[in-house]
């Protein structure tokens, strides 16, 4: 007589599905972190550029009240 393969344990199957779902969640979180880091770099560059433009404007347009003092 041929031995029948043992049926997979339902609890193990449930845990395998849970592991797969957690892996997908982790991958999505990693993607979001990478996107946020790229946005942080872009925001920092834009902020620095804005500060430099404001400083250049202030230098090119001094306050006329200071000349009266």
mmCIF file of N, CA, C and O in Angstrom:
data_model
loop_
_atom_site.group_PDB
_atom_site.id
_atom_site.type_symbol
_atom_site.label_atom_id
_atom_site.label_comp_id
_atom_site.label_asym_id
_atom_site.label_seq_id
_atom_site.Cartn_x
_atom_site.Cartn_y
_atom_site.Cartn_z
ATOM 1 N N UNK A 1 0.835 -1.173 0.000
ATOM 2 C CA UNK A 1 0.000 0.000 0.000
ATOM 3 C C UNK A 1 0.889 1.249 0.000
ATOM 4 O O UNK A 1 1.884 1.311 0.702
ATOM 5 N N UNK A 2 0.491 2.246 -0.770
ATOM 6 C CA UNK A 2 1.251 3.494 -0.855
ATOM 7 C C UNK A 2 0.805 4.415 0.267
ATOM 8 O O UNK A 2 -0.391 4.595 0.508
ATOM 9 N N UNK A 3 1.814 4.988 0.947
ATOM 10 C CA UNK A 3 1.487 5.916 2.029
ATOM 11 C C UNK A 3 0.939 7.213 1.443
ATOM 12 O O UNK A 3 1.486 7.768 0.493
ATOM 13 N N UNK A 4 -0.122 7.666 2.021
ATOM 14 C CA UNK A 4 -0.717 8.935 1.608
ATOM 15 C C UNK A 4 0.111 10.071 2.214
ATOM 16 O O UNK A 4 0.484 10.014 3.379
ATOM 17 N N UNK A 5 0.435 11.112 1.410
ATOM 18 C CA UNK A 5 1.142 12.243 2.020
ATOM 19 C C UNK A 5 0.252 12.910 3.054
ATOM 20 O O UNK A 5 -0.961 12.982 2.901
ATOM 21 N N UNK A 6 0.897 13.333 4.095
ATOM 22 C CA UNK A 6 0.155 13.964 5.183
ATOM 23 C C UNK A 6 -0.399 15.310 4.718
ATOM 24 O O UNK A 6 0.284 16.081 4.046
ATOM 25 N N UNK A 7 -1.641 15.592 5.045
ATOM 26 C CA UNK A 7 -2.270 16.868 4.669
ATOM 27 C C UNK A 7 -1.572 18.000 5.407
ATOM 28 O O UNK A 7 -1.189 17.850 6.573
ATOM 29 N N UNK A 8 -1.378 19.137 4.715
ATOM 30 C CA UNK A 8 -0.729 20.267 5.387
ATOM 31 C C UNK A 8 -1.551 20.731 6.592
ATOM 32 O O UNK A 8 -2.777 20.720 6.560
ATOM 33 N N UNK A 9 -0.845 21.102 7.612
ATOM 34 C CA UNK A 9 -1.492 21.575 8.824
ATOM 35 C C UNK A 9 -2.109 22.950 8.551
ATOM 36 O O UNK A 9 -1.427 23.854 8.078
ATOM 37 N N UNK A 10 -3.388 23.142 8.849
ATOM 38 C CA UNK A 10 -4.049 24.428 8.584
ATOM 39 C C UNK A 10 -3.391 25.599 9.331
ATOM 40 O O UNK A 10 -3.315 26.708 8.806
ATOM 41 N N UNK A 11 -2.902 25.350 10.516
ATOM 42 C CA UNK A 11 -2.249 26.429 11.273
ATOM 43 C C UNK A 11 -0.953 26.857 10.582
ATOM 44 O O UNK A 11 -0.644 28.043 10.488
ATOM 45 N N UNK A 12 -0.193 25.876 10.074
ATOM 46 C CA UNK A 12 1.038 26.209 9.352
ATOM 47 C C UNK A 12 0.718 26.989 8.083
ATOM 48 O O UNK A 12 1.399 27.969 7.768
ATOM 49 N N UNK A 13 -0.310 26.588 7.367
ATOM 50 C CA UNK A 13 -0.707 27.316 6.149
ATOM 51 C C UNK A 13 -1.096 28.750 6.492
ATOM 52 O O UNK A 13 -0.736 29.695 5.786
ATOM 53 N N UNK A 14 -1.834 28.925 7.582
ATOM 54 C CA UNK A 14 -2.234 30.270 8.022
ATOM 55 C C UNK A 14 -1.005 31.120 8.337
ATOM 56 O O UNK A 14 -0.917 32.288 7.949
ATOM 57 N N UNK A 15 -0.027 30.508 9.009
ATOM 58 C CA UNK A 15 1.184 31.236 9.356
ATOM 59 C C UNK A 15 2.013 31.571 8.109
ATOM 60 O O UNK A 15 2.611 32.650 8.026
ATOM 61 N N UNK A 16 2.034 30.668 7.121
ATOM 62 C CA UNK A 16 2.744 30.960 5.879
ATOM 63 C C UNK A 16 2.111 32.153 5.159
ATOM 64 O O UNK A 16 2.815 33.012 4.630
ATOM 65 N N UNK A 17 0.793 32.206 5.138
ATOM 66 C CA UNK A 17 0.089 33.346 4.532
ATOM 67 C C UNK A 17 0.420 34.623 5.303
ATOM 68 O O UNK A 17 0.686 35.674 4.705
ATOM 69 N N UNK A 18 0.430 34.534 6.616
ATOM 70 C CA UNK A 18 0.749 35.690 7.449
ATOM 71 C C UNK A 18 2.161 36.201 7.168
ATOM 72 O O UNK A 18 2.389 37.407 7.047
ATOM 73 N N UNK A 19 3.116 35.297 7.009
ATOM 74 C CA UNK A 19 4.495 35.671 6.692
ATOM 75 C C UNK A 19 4.540 36.380 5.336
ATOM 76 O O UNK A 19 5.208 37.405 5.169
ATOM 77 N N UNK A 20 3.834 35.852 4.360
ATOM 78 C CA UNK A 20 3.795 36.478 3.041
ATOM 79 C C UNK A 20 3.196 37.873 3.082
ATOM 80 O O UNK A 20 3.706 38.804 2.442
ATOM 81 N N UNK A 21 2.128 38.047 3.843
ATOM 82 C CA UNK A 21 1.501 39.368 3.964
ATOM 83 C C UNK A 21 2.432 40.354 4.663
ATOM 84 O O UNK A 21 2.537 41.520 4.255
ATOM 85 N N UNK A 22 3.121 39.884 5.685
ATOM 86 C CA UNK A 22 4.061 40.750 6.399
ATOM 87 C C UNK A 22 5.225 41.154 5.501
ATOM 88 O O UNK A 22 5.699 42.298 5.554
ATOM 89 N N UNK A 23 5.676 40.252 4.656
ATOM 90 C CA UNK A 23 6.769 40.566 3.731
ATOM 91 C C UNK A 23 6.329 41.637 2.732
ATOM 92 O O UNK A 23 7.091 42.560 2.421
ATOM 93 N N UNK A 24 5.105 41.534 2.226
ATOM 94 C CA UNK A 24 4.588 42.548 1.305
ATOM 95 C C UNK A 24 4.460 43.898 2.013
ATOM 96 O O UNK A 24 4.784 44.947 1.434
ATOM 97 N N UNK A 25 3.991 43.887 3.247
ATOM 98 C CA UNK A 25 3.863 45.125 4.017
ATOM 99 C C UNK A 25 5.231 45.773 4.226
ATOM 100 O O UNK A 25 5.389 46.991 4.102
ATOM 101 N N UNK A 26 6.218 44.962 4.529
ATOM 102 C CA UNK A 26 7.577 45.454 4.733
ATOM 103 C C UNK A 26 8.120 46.071 3.444
ATOM 104 O O UNK A 26 8.737 47.140 3.467
ATOM 105 N N UNK A 27 7.868 45.422 2.315
ATOM 106 C CA UNK A 27 8.328 45.948 1.026
ATOM 107 C C UNK A 27 7.658 47.289 0.724
ATOM 108 O O UNK A 27 8.311 48.225 0.239
ATOM 109 N N UNK A 28 6.359 47.406 0.997
ATOM 110 C CA UNK A 28 5.663 48.684 0.781
ATOM 111 C C UNK A 28 6.234 49.770 1.680
ATOM 112 O O UNK A 28 6.429 50.908 1.251
ATOM 113 N N UNK A 29 6.520 49.436 2.925
ATOM 114 C CA UNK A 29 7.096 50.410 3.856
ATOM 115 C C UNK A 29 8.483 50.845 3.398
ATOM 116 O O UNK A 29 8.817 52.040 3.467
ATOM 117 N N UNK A 30 9.274 49.922 2.919
ATOM 118 C CA UNK A 30 10.610 50.267 2.403
ATOM 119 C C UNK A 30 10.492 51.223 1.226
ATOM 120 O O UNK A 30 11.269 52.174 1.104
ATOM 121 N N UNK A 31 9.516 50.982 0.354
ATOM 122 C CA UNK A 31 9.296 51.859 -0.800
ATOM 123 C C UNK A 31 8.902 53.260 -0.329
ATOM 124 O O UNK A 31 9.395 54.262 -0.850
ATOM 125 N N UNK A 32 8.026 53.336 0.655
ATOM 126 C CA UNK A 32 7.596 54.641 1.180
ATOM 127 C C UNK A 32 8.758 55.387 1.831
ATOM 128 O O UNK A 32 8.878 56.603 1.692
ATOM 129 N N UNK A 33 9.606 54.672 2.555
ATOM 130 C CA UNK A 33 10.770 55.295 3.190
ATOM 131 C C UNK A 33 11.708 55.856 2.128
ATOM 132 O O UNK A 33 12.189 56.990 2.245
ATOM 133 N N UNK A 34 11.953 55.099 1.067
ATOM 134 C CA UNK A 34 12.834 55.575 -0.002
ATOM 135 C C UNK A 34 12.249 56.821 -0.658
ATOM 136 O O UNK A 34 12.981 57.786 -0.928
ATOM 137 N N UNK A 35 10.947 56.827 -0.898
ATOM 138 C CA UNK A 35 10.298 57.997 -1.499
ATOM 139 C C UNK A 35 10.374 59.195 -0.557
ATOM 140 O O UNK A 35 10.623 60.326 -0.996
ATOM 141 N N UNK A 36 10.175 58.970 0.727
ATOM 142 C CA UNK A 36 10.243 60.065 1.702
ATOM 143 C C UNK A 36 11.662 60.625 1.801
ATOM 144 O O UNK A 36 11.846 61.840 1.930
ATOM 145 N N UNK A 37 12.653 59.758 1.731
ATOM 146 C CA UNK A 37 14.034 60.235 1.785
ATOM 147 C C UNK A 37 14.367 61.078 0.557
ATOM 148 O O UNK A 37 15.024 62.112 0.672
ATOM 149 N N UNK A 38 13.889 60.668 -0.602
ATOM 150 C CA UNK A 38 14.116 61.446 -1.814
ATOM 151 C C UNK A 38 13.413 62.798 -1.716
ATOM 152 O O UNK A 38 13.959 63.838 -2.109
ATOM 153 N N UNK A 39 12.197 62.809 -1.188
ATOM 154 C CA UNK A 39 11.454 64.065 -1.007
ATOM 155 C C UNK A 39 12.174 64.964 -0.012
ATOM 156 O O UNK A 39 12.227 66.181 -0.181
ATOM 157 N N UNK A 40 12.752 64.380 1.042
ATOM 158 C CA UNK A 40 13.486 65.161 2.045
ATOM 159 C C UNK A 40 14.687 65.847 1.409
ATOM 160 O O UNK A 40 14.972 67.014 1.690
ATOM 161 N N UNK A 41 15.398 65.133 0.556
ATOM 162 C CA UNK A 41 16.552 65.717 -0.133
ATOM 163 C C UNK A 41 16.093 66.855 -1.036
ATOM 164 O O UNK A 41 16.669 67.950 -1.028
ATOM 165 N N UNK A 42 15.031 66.632 -1.820
ATOM 166 C CA UNK A 42 14.524 67.665 -2.724
ATOM 167 C C UNK A 42 14.038 68.883 -1.943
ATOM 168 O O UNK A 42 14.286 70.036 -2.347
ATOM 169 N N UNK A 43 13.376 68.671 -0.824
ATOM 170 C CA UNK A 43 12.897 69.782 -0.004
ATOM 171 C C UNK A 43 14.064 70.573 0.580
ATOM 172 O O UNK A 43 14.025 71.808 0.641
ATOM 173 N N UNK A 44 15.102 69.880 0.998
ATOM 174 C CA UNK A 44 16.283 70.559 1.527
ATOM 175 C C UNK A 44 16.964 71.422 0.481
ATOM 176 O O UNK A 44 17.380 72.556 0.760
ATOM 177 N N UNK A 45 17.056 70.901 -0.738
ATOM 178 C CA UNK A 45 17.662 71.671 -1.835
ATOM 179 C C UNK A 45 16.817 72.905 -2.140
ATOM 180 O O UNK A 45 17.342 74.002 -2.310
ATOM 181 N N UNK A 46 15.497 72.741 -2.198
ATOM 182 C CA UNK A 46 14.601 73.872 -2.476
ATOM 183 C C UNK A 46 14.688 74.914 -1.364
ATOM 184 O O UNK A 46 14.692 76.123 -1.628
ATOM 185 N N UNK A 47 14.784 74.474 -0.124
ATOM 186 C CA UNK A 47 14.869 75.389 1.011
ATOM 187 C C UNK A 47 16.159 76.199 0.955
ATOM 188 O O UNK A 47 16.153 77.428 1.136
ATOM 189 N N UNK A 48 17.260 75.531 0.701
ATOM 190 C CA UNK A 48 18.554 76.212 0.594
ATOM 191 C C UNK A 48 18.543 77.224 -0.540
ATOM 192 O O UNK A 48 19.022 78.357 -0.382
ATOM 193 N N UNK A 49 17.978 76.845 -1.680
ATOM 194 C CA UNK A 49 17.912 77.763 -2.821
ATOM 195 C C UNK A 49 17.057 78.984 -2.489
ATOM 196 O O UNK A 49 17.403 80.118 -2.853
ATOM 197 N N UNK A 50 15.944 78.776 -1.785
ATOM 198 C CA UNK A 50 15.075 79.895 -1.409
ATOM 199 C C UNK A 50 15.785 80.844 -0.446
ATOM 200 O O UNK A 50 15.668 82.072 -0.565
ATOM 201 N N UNK A 51 16.506 80.297 0.503
ATOM 202 C CA UNK A 51 17.275 81.127 1.443
ATOM 203 C C UNK A 51 18.310 81.960 0.684
ATOM 204 O O UNK A 51 18.476 83.159 0.950
ATOM 205 N N UNK A 52 18.988 81.340 -0.259
ATOM 206 C CA UNK A 52 20.005 82.061 -1.036
ATOM 207 C C UNK A 52 19.373 83.163 -1.892
ATOM 208 O O UNK A 52 19.922 84.262 -2.011
ATOM 209 N N UNK A 53 18.214 82.874 -2.494
ATOM 210 C CA UNK A 53 17.541 83.909 -3.295
ATOM 211 C C UNK A 53 17.094 85.073 -2.422
ATOM 212 O O UNK A 53 17.211 86.245 -2.811
ATOM 213 N N UNK A 54 16.589 84.792 -1.228
ATOM 214 C CA UNK A 54 16.168 85.853 -0.313
ATOM 215 C C UNK A 54 17.367 86.689 0.122
ATOM 216 O O UNK A 54 17.294 87.928 0.154
ATOM 217 N N UNK A 55 18.466 86.047 0.438
ATOM 218 C CA UNK A 55 19.665 86.782 0.842
ATOM 219 C C UNK A 55 20.173 87.647 -0.302
ATOM 220 O O UNK A 55 20.572 88.811 -0.076
ATOM 221 N N UNK A 56 20.123 87.135 -1.532
ATOM 222 C CA UNK A 56 20.557 87.926 -2.691
ATOM 223 C C UNK A 56 19.633 89.118 -2.902
ATOM 224 O O UNK A 56 20.086 90.229 -3.206
ATOM 225 N N UNK A 57 18.338 88.911 -2.716
ATOM 226 C CA UNK A 57 17.384 90.014 -2.870
ATOM 227 C C UNK A 57 17.635 91.082 -1.816
ATOM 228 O O UNK A 57 17.639 92.279 -2.101
ATOM 229 N N UNK A 58 17.815 90.665 -0.564
ATOM 230 C CA UNK A 58 18.087 91.618 0.520
ATOM 231 C C UNK A 58 19.364 92.412 0.244
ATOM 232 O O UNK A 58 19.426 93.611 0.517
ATOM 233 N N UNK A 59 20.370 91.743 -0.289
ATOM 234 C CA UNK A 59 21.629 92.421 -0.589
ATOM 235 C C UNK A 59 21.443 93.430 -1.727
ATOM 236 O O UNK A 59 21.991 94.534 -1.690
ATOM 237 N N UNK A 60 20.657 93.077 -2.728
ATOM 238 C CA UNK A 60 20.440 93.957 -3.874
ATOM 239 C C UNK A 60 19.449 95.088 -3.562
ATOM 240 O O UNK A 60 19.417 96.093 -4.262
ATOM 241 N N UNK A 61 18.660 94.919 -2.523
ATOM 242 C CA UNK A 61 17.625 95.900 -2.169
ATOM 243 C C UNK A 61 17.743 96.264 -0.688
ATOM 244 O O UNK A 61 16.911 95.860 0.124
ATOM 245 N N UNK A 62 18.755 97.044 -0.325
ATOM 246 C CA UNK A 62 18.930 97.383 1.094
ATOM 247 C C UNK A 62 17.777 98.258 1.595
ATOM 248 O O UNK A 62 17.125 98.945 0.829
ATOM 249 N N UNK A 63 17.562 98.185 2.900
ATOM 250 C CA UNK A 63 16.487 98.951 3.532
ATOM 251 C C UNK A 63 16.864 100.440 3.480
ATOM 252 O O UNK A 63 17.907 100.852 4.010
ATOM 253 N N UNK A 64 16.037 101.285 2.845
ATOM 254 C CA UNK A 64 16.386 102.714 2.730
ATOM 255 C C UNK A 64 16.387 103.432 4.072
ATOM 256 O O UNK A 64 17.035 104.466 4.215
ATOM 257 N N UNK A 65 15.712 102.912 5.060
ATOM 258 C CA UNK A 65 15.660 103.556 6.381
ATOM 259 C C UNK A 65 17.027 103.526 7.049
ATOM 260 O O UNK A 65 17.358 104.437 7.837
ATOM 261 N N UNK A 66 17.853 102.539 6.771
ATOM 262 C CA UNK A 66 19.159 102.431 7.396
ATOM 263 C C UNK A 66 20.068 103.574 6.937
ATOM 264 O O UNK A 66 20.938 104.012 7.690
ATOM 265 N N UNK A 67 19.876 104.092 5.750
ATOM 266 C CA UNK A 67 20.712 105.188 5.239
ATOM 267 C C UNK A 67 20.430 106.482 5.989
ATOM 268 O O UNK A 67 21.268 107.387 6.032
ATOM 269 N N UNK A 68 19.270 106.625 6.596
ATOM 270 C CA UNK A 68 18.909 107.846 7.308
ATOM 271 C C UNK A 68 19.520 107.909 8.702
ATOM 272 O O UNK A 68 19.586 108.977 9.298
ATOM 273 N N UNK A 69 19.960 106.787 9.211
ATOM 274 C CA UNK A 69 20.493 106.756 10.584
ATOM 275 C C UNK A 69 21.947 107.167 10.599
ATOM 276 O O UNK A 69 22.759 106.949 9.848
#
